Amino acid sequence: MIILAADVGGTTCKLGVLSEDLDILHKWEIPTHTENDGDRILRDIYESFKKNASLKNYQLEDVKGIGLGVPGPVDFEKGTVNGAINLNWHGVKHVRDEFEKLSGKPVYIDNDANAATLGEKFKGAGQNEPDVVCITLGTGVGGGIIANNELVHGHNGSGGEIGHFKVDTKERFQCNCGRRGCLETVASATGVVNQTYYYYEELQFTTVLQEAIENKEVQAKMVFDAAKEGDEFATYIIRKVANHLAYAISVISVMTNPKYVIIGGGVSKAGQFLIQHIESVYKKMTFKPAIEGTKIVTAELGNDAGIIGAAGLIKQYVK
Ligand SMILES: [Zn+2]
């Protein structure tokens, strides 16, 4: 048997054929057509699966199920998506029903951050442990929590929305969700930039970033690079970012006591440098038994986490 998987994004959809053990047999991409309320997206994905069956020599009869990761709030039980801005979907869309009708196969959907978390658990840095948390630091902050082998969805699908955990009690920066002070506003790529402008004004450090700050051209990577070169101000900012992440991880640790906390996304490319800072703060502030054996690690699957995790939904739920 094989599993088909799609990681649906606003620009492209990553598609894959995977074995039941979640090894990628084939993968490819198609453009996402978001015009007309994105009403072609699901059909395009299905047509591409069909077309590639003959190209890549697999049989649709052998498909055990189809997993989809989508960039929006998902009701896991109902298989619906309640609006996905990047796909131009508005209101409640019955994605599972639509795709099951197209394909005649069992379909499971989850949001992309949860799917990526499941991928890292099964085949990546999560080492197949039953308690794993993933924090993805990109333009925003995504997250997923797996406790006792199950993704935490919560009654309204907001379980694991770590990016909107309020850590900045001063509420300095506006979040995309409409609130202020979310982890996303201080620890994403945008958050690194937010903090750089804020503290430069407040503290008047001397820094190699001065020109970029004054021209409002700062990017997160510049701050990390400067910190690695020993720039005092940049290091100060990275410590601030790490403090917020450590606090969030500390709270999660006494809730589900994960074995692995996996840091992924573009910002995580700063790698060990960022993790060392997070770890040293985390160890000082966290309930001691919750630290025992918990490891903070970088994600291993990169862009493949999404399709591996989407296929993981079928491995986990279709018996
Ligand atoms: Zn928020």
XYZ file of C-alpha atoms and ligand atoms in Angstrom:
320
model
C 0.000 0.000 0.000
C 1.034 3.623 -0.519
C -0.036 6.970 0.934
C -0.591 10.183 -1.033
C 0.176 13.460 0.699
C -0.124 17.171 -0.042
C 1.352 20.135 1.762
C -0.879 22.903 0.470
C 0.711 26.360 0.394
C -0.310 29.761 -0.947
C 2.145 29.611 -3.892
C 2.808 25.923 -4.448
C 1.463 22.584 -3.286
C 4.079 19.989 -2.448
C 2.811 16.531 -3.366
C 4.226 13.151 -2.507
C 3.809 9.406 -2.749
C 4.993 7.710 0.415
C 5.338 4.187 1.679
C 3.353 3.049 4.719
C 6.534 3.652 6.715
C 6.520 7.262 5.477
C 9.523 7.009 3.187
C 9.135 9.420 0.277
C 8.944 7.433 -2.981
C 8.220 10.416 -5.248
C 7.690 14.109 -4.665
C 6.863 17.034 -6.903
C 5.212 20.448 -6.817
C 2.344 22.150 -8.594
C 1.391 25.839 -8.535
C -1.518 26.822 -6.284
C -4.271 28.611 -8.231
C -5.964 30.828 -5.674
C -8.254 32.726 -8.095
C -12.047 32.258 -7.829
C -11.873 31.647 -4.081
C -9.306 28.902 -4.647
C -12.015 26.555 -5.895
C -9.588 24.672 -8.226
C -7.002 23.850 -5.594
C -8.328 20.476 -4.440
C -9.193 19.358 -7.964
C -5.716 20.343 -9.217
C -4.125 18.259 -6.480
C -6.259 15.235 -7.278
C -5.654 15.540 -11.034
C -1.916 15.744 -10.397
C -2.020 12.607 -8.246
C -3.863 10.822 -11.080
C -1.514 12.074 -13.797
C 1.586 11.140 -11.834
C 0.244 7.643 -11.125
C 1.066 6.610 -14.698
C 4.216 8.771 -14.914
C 5.675 7.447 -11.710
C 4.215 3.990 -12.025
C 1.969 3.592 -9.000
C -1.594 2.307 -8.853
C -4.445 4.340 -7.389
C -5.952 1.040 -6.135
C -2.945 0.710 -3.832
C -3.629 4.025 -2.077
C -4.414 3.534 1.608
C -5.433 7.135 2.118
C -4.662 10.760 1.351
C -3.344 13.253 3.897
C -3.499 17.020 3.444
C -1.778 19.799 5.396
C -3.381 23.216 4.900
C -2.423 26.738 6.029
C -5.494 27.584 8.089
C -7.572 26.623 11.129
C -8.774 23.032 10.813
C -11.572 21.224 12.611
C -9.860 17.861 12.718
C -12.955 15.821 13.627
C -15.118 17.325 10.894
C -12.318 17.624 8.332
C -13.177 21.258 7.631
C -11.093 24.407 7.200
C -12.482 27.633 8.573
C -10.971 30.180 6.193
C -7.442 30.043 4.784
C -6.315 33.520 3.746
C -3.323 32.283 1.691
C -5.558 29.989 -0.347
C -8.300 32.576 -0.755
C -10.737 30.236 1.037
C -13.428 31.988 3.036
C -15.875 30.536 5.518
C -16.093 26.849 6.324
C -14.832 24.539 3.578
C -15.545 20.803 3.803
C -12.152 19.708 2.546
C -12.267 16.091 3.691
C -15.733 15.457 2.225
C -14.799 17.138 -1.066
C -11.572 15.205 -1.425
C -13.121 11.879 -0.440
C -15.768 12.450 -3.098
C -13.068 13.156 -5.707
C -10.805 10.272 -4.785
C -12.971 7.613 -3.165
C -10.233 7.174 -0.542
C -10.046 7.945 3.188
C -8.829 11.544 3.649
C -7.426 13.251 6.719
C -6.528 16.920 7.003
C -4.756 19.011 9.585
C -3.173 22.443 9.645
C 0.326 22.620 8.191
C 2.100 23.243 11.507
C 0.472 20.179 13.089
C 1.303 18.095 10.016
C 4.953 19.210 10.164
C 5.058 18.297 13.860
C 3.748 14.812 13.098
C 6.364 14.477 10.334
C 9.199 15.418 12.704
C 7.850 13.010 15.311
C 7.682 10.015 12.961
C 10.748 10.520 10.769
C 12.754 13.468 12.096
C 14.087 14.970 15.290
C 11.216 13.533 17.366
C 12.691 9.998 17.217
C 9.149 8.582 17.261
C 8.701 9.536 20.914
C 5.089 9.840 22.172
C 5.595 13.363 23.590
C 6.979 15.888 21.158
C 6.536 19.627 20.630
C 7.478 21.563 17.513
C 7.962 25.324 17.282
C 8.441 26.702 13.779
C 10.082 30.106 13.615
C 9.437 31.715 10.253
C 7.707 34.955 9.289
C 5.304 33.903 12.038
C 5.525 31.248 14.727
C 3.766 27.935 14.128
C 3.505 25.099 16.551
C 2.260 21.638 17.255
C 1.981 19.571 20.417
C 1.914 15.785 20.461
C 1.035 14.251 23.823
C 0.684 10.494 24.368
C 1.154 9.999 20.601
C -1.812 12.246 19.728
C -1.745 15.708 18.216
C -3.466 18.104 20.601
C -6.284 19.839 18.696
C -8.510 21.091 21.489
C -12.252 21.609 21.273
C -11.996 24.420 18.739
C -8.764 23.505 16.968
C -6.565 26.036 18.764
C -4.526 23.496 20.713
C -0.840 23.922 19.926
C -1.148 27.491 18.615
C 2.094 28.299 20.391
C 2.693 31.412 18.285
C -0.191 33.141 20.028
C 0.930 32.320 23.527
C 1.241 35.690 25.235
C 4.797 36.151 26.486
C 5.312 39.888 26.138
C 3.284 41.227 29.027
C 4.119 44.782 27.995
C 2.201 44.108 24.748
C 4.693 46.140 22.731
C 3.916 44.756 19.293
C 0.770 44.013 17.318
C 0.194 40.395 16.231
C -1.500 39.254 13.010
C -4.176 37.612 15.156
C -5.401 41.009 16.343
C -3.959 40.767 19.867
C -0.697 42.141 21.164
C 2.222 40.469 22.917
C 2.065 37.016 21.288
C 5.248 34.899 21.029
C 5.093 35.555 17.286
C 5.656 39.299 17.844
C 8.972 38.734 19.634
C 10.409 35.412 18.393
C 9.582 35.086 14.674
C 11.762 36.689 11.978
C 9.444 39.693 12.307
C 9.834 39.509 16.078
C 13.625 39.660 15.861
C 13.284 42.821 13.764
C 10.652 44.291 16.129
C 12.956 43.852 19.084
C 15.979 45.209 17.246
C 14.260 48.550 16.525
C 12.725 48.699 19.982
C 15.915 48.197 21.976
C 18.092 50.281 19.685
C 15.885 53.258 20.400
C 15.700 52.482 24.086
C 19.352 51.653 24.773
C 21.426 53.501 22.122
C 23.964 50.679 21.762
C 26.882 50.919 19.348
C 26.367 48.168 16.798
C 27.323 47.066 13.295
C 23.590 47.076 12.590
C 23.339 50.853 13.066
C 23.043 51.751 9.386
C 20.481 49.042 8.664
C 18.468 50.096 11.703
C 18.444 53.744 10.701
C 17.422 52.823 7.137
C 14.766 50.448 8.503
C 16.316 47.599 6.510
C 16.969 45.101 9.282
C 16.341 41.432 8.603
C 16.448 38.659 11.191
C 19.401 36.958 9.513
C 21.514 40.125 9.829
C 20.924 40.170 13.571
C 21.916 36.519 13.946
C 25.011 36.997 11.773
C 26.089 40.043 13.784
C 25.560 38.170 17.049
C 27.693 35.275 15.806
C 30.440 37.802 15.023
C 30.258 38.955 18.625
C 28.281 42.179 18.202
C 27.094 43.050 21.689
C 23.766 44.599 20.727
C 22.826 41.755 18.366
C 23.705 39.231 21.083
C 21.492 41.167 23.495
C 18.574 40.886 21.029
C 19.093 37.143 20.482
C 19.097 36.666 24.256
C 15.761 38.499 24.443
C 14.341 36.252 21.713
C 15.699 33.166 23.481
C 14.227 34.298 26.817
C 10.724 34.429 25.379
C 11.086 31.033 23.711
C 12.520 29.518 26.892
C 9.572 30.831 28.890
C 7.050 29.351 26.426
C 8.872 25.995 26.422
C 9.053 26.071 30.198
C 5.268 26.388 30.482
C 4.679 23.678 27.863
C 7.092 21.442 29.790
C 4.919 21.330 32.893
C 1.831 20.717 30.790
C 2.808 17.816 28.538
C 6.438 17.187 29.558
C 7.770 16.629 26.009
C 10.868 14.527 25.440
C 11.835 16.586 22.384
C 11.193 20.266 21.752
C 11.956 20.732 18.069
C 12.802 24.186 16.742
C 12.229 24.554 12.988
C 11.682 27.209 10.318
C 13.921 29.858 8.770
C 14.984 31.478 12.050
C 16.094 28.085 13.365
C 18.875 28.138 10.748
C 20.722 30.113 13.398
C 20.871 26.589 14.830
C 22.990 25.741 17.824
C 23.665 29.387 18.555
C 19.999 30.116 19.279
C 19.374 26.759 20.940
C 22.241 27.196 23.393
C 20.741 30.481 24.539
C 17.249 28.992 24.848
C 18.561 25.958 26.702
C 20.541 27.858 29.313
C 17.557 30.056 30.229
C 15.100 27.163 30.027
C 17.130 25.020 32.410
C 17.272 27.775 35.009
C 13.558 28.578 35.019
C 11.812 25.232 34.571
C 10.399 22.822 37.156
C 13.332 20.474 37.681
C 11.672 17.084 37.040
C 10.332 18.480 33.749
C 13.872 19.199 32.497
C 15.132 15.651 33.103
C 15.774 14.074 29.719
C 14.035 16.820 27.723
C 16.067 17.865 24.706
C 15.759 21.050 22.679
C 16.823 20.218 19.123
C 16.634 21.611 15.575
C 14.189 20.182 13.039
C 15.615 17.623 10.607
C 13.167 17.301 7.742
C 13.149 20.841 6.321
C 10.533 21.300 3.603
C 9.631 17.609 3.580
C 8.147 17.720 7.099
C 4.779 18.827 5.668
C 4.179 15.931 3.269
C 5.686 13.349 5.608
C 3.371 14.569 8.374
C 0.323 14.723 6.081
C 1.029 11.101 5.160
C 1.568 10.471 8.880
C -2.110 11.309 9.451
C -3.010 8.278 7.297
C -0.426 6.066 9.038
C -1.881 7.087 12.386
C -5.618 7.147 11.730
C -6.414 4.762 8.848
C -6.172 1.199 10.137
Zn -1.242 36.440 18.033
